[in-house]
PDB file of C-alpha atoms in Angstrom:
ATOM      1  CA  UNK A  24     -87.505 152.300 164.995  1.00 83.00           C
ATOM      2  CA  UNK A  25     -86.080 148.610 165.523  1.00 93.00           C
ATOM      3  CA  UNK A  26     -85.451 148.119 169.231  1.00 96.00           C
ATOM      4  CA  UNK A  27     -82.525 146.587 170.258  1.00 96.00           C
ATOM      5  CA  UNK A  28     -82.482 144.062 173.586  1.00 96.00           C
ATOM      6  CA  UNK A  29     -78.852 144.245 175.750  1.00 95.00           C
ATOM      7  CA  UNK A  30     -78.281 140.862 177.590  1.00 95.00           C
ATOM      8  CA  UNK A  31     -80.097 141.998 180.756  1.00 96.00           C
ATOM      9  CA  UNK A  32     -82.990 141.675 178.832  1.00 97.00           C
ATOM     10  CA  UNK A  33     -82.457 138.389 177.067  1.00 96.00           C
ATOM     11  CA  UNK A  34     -81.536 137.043 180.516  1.00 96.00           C
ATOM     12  CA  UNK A  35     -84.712 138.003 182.462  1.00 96.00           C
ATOM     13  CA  UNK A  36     -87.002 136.909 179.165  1.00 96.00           C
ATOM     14  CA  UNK A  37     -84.784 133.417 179.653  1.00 96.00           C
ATOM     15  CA  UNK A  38     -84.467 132.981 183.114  1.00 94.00           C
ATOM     16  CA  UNK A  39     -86.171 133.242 185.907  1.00 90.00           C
ATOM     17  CA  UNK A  40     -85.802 136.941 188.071  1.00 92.00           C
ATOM     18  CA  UNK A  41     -88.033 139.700 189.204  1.00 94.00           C
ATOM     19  CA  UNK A  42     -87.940 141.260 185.133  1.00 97.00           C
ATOM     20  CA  UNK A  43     -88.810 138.206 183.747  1.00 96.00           C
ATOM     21  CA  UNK A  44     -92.736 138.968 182.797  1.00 96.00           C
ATOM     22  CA  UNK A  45     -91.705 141.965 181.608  1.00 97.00           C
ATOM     23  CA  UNK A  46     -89.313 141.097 179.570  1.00 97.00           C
ATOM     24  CA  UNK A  47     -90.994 137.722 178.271  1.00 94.00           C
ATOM     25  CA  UNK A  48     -93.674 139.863 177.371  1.00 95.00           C
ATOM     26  CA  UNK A  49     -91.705 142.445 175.502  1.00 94.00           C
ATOM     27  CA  UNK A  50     -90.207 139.697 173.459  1.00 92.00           C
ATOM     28  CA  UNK A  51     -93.432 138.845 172.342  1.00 91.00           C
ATOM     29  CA  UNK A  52     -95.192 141.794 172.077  1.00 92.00           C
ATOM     30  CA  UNK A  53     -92.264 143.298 169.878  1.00 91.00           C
ATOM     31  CA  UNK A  54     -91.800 141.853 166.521  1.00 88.00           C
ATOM     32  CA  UNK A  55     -89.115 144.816 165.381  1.00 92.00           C
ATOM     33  CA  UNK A  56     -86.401 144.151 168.006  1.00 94.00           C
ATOM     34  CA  UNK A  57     -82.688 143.439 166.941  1.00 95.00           C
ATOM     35  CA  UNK A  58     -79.654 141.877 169.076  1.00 94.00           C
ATOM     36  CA  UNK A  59     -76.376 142.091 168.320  1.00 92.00           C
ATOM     37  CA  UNK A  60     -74.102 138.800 168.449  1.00 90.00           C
ATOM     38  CA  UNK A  61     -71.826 140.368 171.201  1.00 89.00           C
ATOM     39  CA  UNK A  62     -75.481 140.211 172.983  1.00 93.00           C
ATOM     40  CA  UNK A  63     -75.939 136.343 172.123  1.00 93.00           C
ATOM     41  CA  UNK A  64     -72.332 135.735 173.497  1.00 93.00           C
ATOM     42  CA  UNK A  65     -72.955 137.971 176.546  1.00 94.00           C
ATOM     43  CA  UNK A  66     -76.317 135.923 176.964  1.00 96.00           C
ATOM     44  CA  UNK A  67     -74.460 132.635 176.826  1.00 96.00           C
ATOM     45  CA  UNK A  68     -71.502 133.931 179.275  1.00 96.00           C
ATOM     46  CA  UNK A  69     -73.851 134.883 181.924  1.00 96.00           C
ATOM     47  CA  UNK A  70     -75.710 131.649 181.794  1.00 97.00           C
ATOM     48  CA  UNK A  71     -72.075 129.872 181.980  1.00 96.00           C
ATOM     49  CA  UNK A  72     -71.254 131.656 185.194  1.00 95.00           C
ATOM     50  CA  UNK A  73     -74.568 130.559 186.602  1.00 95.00           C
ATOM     51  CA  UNK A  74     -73.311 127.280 186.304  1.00 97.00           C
ATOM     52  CA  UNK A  75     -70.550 127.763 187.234  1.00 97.00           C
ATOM     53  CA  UNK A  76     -71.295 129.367 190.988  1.00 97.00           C
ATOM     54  CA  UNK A  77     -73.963 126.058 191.423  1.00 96.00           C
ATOM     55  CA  UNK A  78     -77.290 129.300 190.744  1.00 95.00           C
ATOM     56  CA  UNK A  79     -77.910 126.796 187.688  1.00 95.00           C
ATOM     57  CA  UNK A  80     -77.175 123.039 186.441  1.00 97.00           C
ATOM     58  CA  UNK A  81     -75.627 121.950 183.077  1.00 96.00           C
ATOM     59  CA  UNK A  82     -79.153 120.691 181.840  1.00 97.00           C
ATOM     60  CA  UNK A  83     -80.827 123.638 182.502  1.00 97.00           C
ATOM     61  CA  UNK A  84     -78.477 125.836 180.721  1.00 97.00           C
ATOM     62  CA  UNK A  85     -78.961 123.721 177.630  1.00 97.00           C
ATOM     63  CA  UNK A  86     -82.428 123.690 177.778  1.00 97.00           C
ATOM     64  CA  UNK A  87     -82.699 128.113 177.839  1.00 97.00           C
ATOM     65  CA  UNK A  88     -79.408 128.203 175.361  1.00 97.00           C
ATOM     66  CA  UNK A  89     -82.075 125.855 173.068  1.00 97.00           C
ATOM     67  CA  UNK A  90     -84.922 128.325 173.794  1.00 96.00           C
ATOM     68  CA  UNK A  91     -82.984 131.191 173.273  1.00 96.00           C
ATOM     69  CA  UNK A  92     -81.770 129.343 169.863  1.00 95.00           C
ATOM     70  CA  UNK A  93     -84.941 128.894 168.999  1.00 94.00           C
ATOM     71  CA  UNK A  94     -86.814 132.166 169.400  1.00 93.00           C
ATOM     72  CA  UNK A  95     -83.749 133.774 167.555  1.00 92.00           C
ATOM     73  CA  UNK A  96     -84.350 132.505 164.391  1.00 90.00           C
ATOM     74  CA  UNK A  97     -86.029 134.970 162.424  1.00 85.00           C
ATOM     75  CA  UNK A  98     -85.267 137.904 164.451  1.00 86.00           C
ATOM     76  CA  UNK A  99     -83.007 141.098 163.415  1.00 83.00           C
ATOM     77  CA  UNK A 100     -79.295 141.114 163.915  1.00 85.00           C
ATOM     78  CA  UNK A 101     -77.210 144.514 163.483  1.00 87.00           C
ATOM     79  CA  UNK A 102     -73.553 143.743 162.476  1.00 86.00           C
ATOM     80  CA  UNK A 103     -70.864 144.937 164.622  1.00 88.00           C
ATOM     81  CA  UNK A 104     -67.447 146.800 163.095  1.00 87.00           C
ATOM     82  CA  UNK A 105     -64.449 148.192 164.417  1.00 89.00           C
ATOM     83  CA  UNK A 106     -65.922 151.615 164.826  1.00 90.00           C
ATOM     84  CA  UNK A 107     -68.298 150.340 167.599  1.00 90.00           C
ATOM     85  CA  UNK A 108     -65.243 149.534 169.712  1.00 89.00           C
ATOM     86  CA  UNK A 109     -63.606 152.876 169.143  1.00 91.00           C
ATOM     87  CA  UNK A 110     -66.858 154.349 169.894  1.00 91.00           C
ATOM     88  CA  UNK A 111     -66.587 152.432 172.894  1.00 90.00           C
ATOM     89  CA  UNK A 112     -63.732 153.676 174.490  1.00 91.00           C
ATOM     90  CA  UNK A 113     -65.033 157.019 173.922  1.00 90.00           C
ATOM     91  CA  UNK A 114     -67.881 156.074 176.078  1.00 90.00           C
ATOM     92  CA  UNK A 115     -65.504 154.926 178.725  1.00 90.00           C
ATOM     93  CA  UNK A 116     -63.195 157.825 178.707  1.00 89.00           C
ATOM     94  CA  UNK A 117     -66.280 160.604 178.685  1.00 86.00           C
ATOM     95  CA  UNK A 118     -66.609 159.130 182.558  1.00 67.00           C
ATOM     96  CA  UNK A 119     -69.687 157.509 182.127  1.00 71.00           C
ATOM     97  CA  UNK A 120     -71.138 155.219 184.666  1.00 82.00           C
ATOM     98  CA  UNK A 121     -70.637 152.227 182.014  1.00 89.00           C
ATOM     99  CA  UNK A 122     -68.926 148.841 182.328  1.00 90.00           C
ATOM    100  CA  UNK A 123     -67.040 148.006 179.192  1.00 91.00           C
ATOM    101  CA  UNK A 124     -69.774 145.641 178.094  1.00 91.00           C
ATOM    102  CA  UNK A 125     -72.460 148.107 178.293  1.00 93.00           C
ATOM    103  CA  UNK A 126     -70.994 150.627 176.675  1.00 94.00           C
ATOM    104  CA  UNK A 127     -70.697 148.402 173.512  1.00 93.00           C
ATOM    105  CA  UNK A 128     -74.084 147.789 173.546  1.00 94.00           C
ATOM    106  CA  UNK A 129     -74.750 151.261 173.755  1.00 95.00           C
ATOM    107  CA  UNK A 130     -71.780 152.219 170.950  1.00 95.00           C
ATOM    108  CA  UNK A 131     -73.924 149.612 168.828  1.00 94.00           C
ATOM    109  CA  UNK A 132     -77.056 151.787 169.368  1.00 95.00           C
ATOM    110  CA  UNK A 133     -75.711 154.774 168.736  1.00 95.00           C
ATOM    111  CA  UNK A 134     -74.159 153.919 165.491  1.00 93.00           C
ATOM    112  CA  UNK A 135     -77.645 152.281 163.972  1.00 94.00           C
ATOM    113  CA  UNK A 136     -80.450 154.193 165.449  1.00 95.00           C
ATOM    114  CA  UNK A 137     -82.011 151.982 167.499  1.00 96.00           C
ATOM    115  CA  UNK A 138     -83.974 152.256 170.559  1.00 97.00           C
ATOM    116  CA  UNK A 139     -82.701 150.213 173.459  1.00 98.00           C
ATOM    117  CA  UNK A 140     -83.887 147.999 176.332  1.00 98.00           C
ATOM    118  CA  UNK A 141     -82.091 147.478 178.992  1.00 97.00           C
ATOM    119  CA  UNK A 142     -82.573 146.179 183.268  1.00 97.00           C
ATOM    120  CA  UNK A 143     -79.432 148.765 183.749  1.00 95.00           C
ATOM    121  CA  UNK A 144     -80.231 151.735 185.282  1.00 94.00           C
ATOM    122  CA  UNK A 145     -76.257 153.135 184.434  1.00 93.00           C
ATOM    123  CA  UNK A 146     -76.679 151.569 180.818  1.00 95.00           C
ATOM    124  CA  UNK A 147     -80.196 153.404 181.033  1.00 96.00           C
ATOM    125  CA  UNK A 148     -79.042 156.809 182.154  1.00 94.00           C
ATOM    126  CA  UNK A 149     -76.250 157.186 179.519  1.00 94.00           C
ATOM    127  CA  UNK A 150     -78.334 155.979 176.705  1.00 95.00           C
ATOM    128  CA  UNK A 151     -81.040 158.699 177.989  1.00 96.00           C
ATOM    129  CA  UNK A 152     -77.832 161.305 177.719  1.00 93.00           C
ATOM    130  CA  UNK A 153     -77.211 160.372 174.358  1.00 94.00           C
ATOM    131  CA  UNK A 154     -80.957 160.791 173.255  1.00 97.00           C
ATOM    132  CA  UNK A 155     -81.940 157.259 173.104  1.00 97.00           C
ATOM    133  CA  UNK A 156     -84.939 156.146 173.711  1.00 97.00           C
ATOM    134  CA  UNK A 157     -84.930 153.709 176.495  1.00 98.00           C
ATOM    135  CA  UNK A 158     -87.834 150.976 177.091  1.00 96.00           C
ATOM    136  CA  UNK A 159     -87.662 149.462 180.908  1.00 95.00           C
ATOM    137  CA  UNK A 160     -90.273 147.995 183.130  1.00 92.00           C
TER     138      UNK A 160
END
């Protein structure tokens, strides 16, 4: 089963927190994993407001964004459609712990299959509800 990272993954394997050798090492370790391009733009947003509240300068964000760019080639993307945001706001309205991006990630899950790995213990929990499998440190 292809295992697919949310952005709190991609963040820790990119820059550096407490999940970072974890998730560094699952990068590497896992050759089957799969992110979605709402995950790439998530990744990218997050770095921007790192920058943007002085956690981060300009030339470091380019140099991860060129790491990122460069470990991604190669790796599995699953295709997002219109039935992963209606699945979404299903999520939301079932009263799940789940912000809005999470619950697309985990609408994106569902709908393929795929395991998940996520930092989010909310994200985590709701997946585990809707038999997921869930890979955290």
């Amino acid at each position: 089963m292809a295992l697919y990272l949310d952005t709190s993954v991609l963040v820790s394997a990119f820059v550096q927190d407490a999940h970072s050798e974890w998730a560094a090492a699952l990068l590497i370790r896992r050759k089957d994993v799969v992110i979605s391009r709402w995950a790439e733009t998530e990744f990218s947003s997050a770095l921007g407001l790192r920058v943007r509240s002085g956690a981060m300068k300009d030339a470091k964000r380019d140099q991860i964004e060129d790491t990122f760019d460069d470990w991604r080639i190669g790796r599995g993307e699953c295709r997002m459609d219109d039935q992963d945001f209606s699945r979404c706001r299903l999520l939301l309205r079932e009263g799940v712990r789940l912000r809005t991006p999470d619950a697309l990630h985990l609408a994106v899950v569902l709908r393929h299959g795929y395991d998940m790995a996520t930092l989010d213990k909310d994200l985590a929990a709701a997946a585990i509800l809707k038999n997921v499998e869930v890979v955290s440190p």
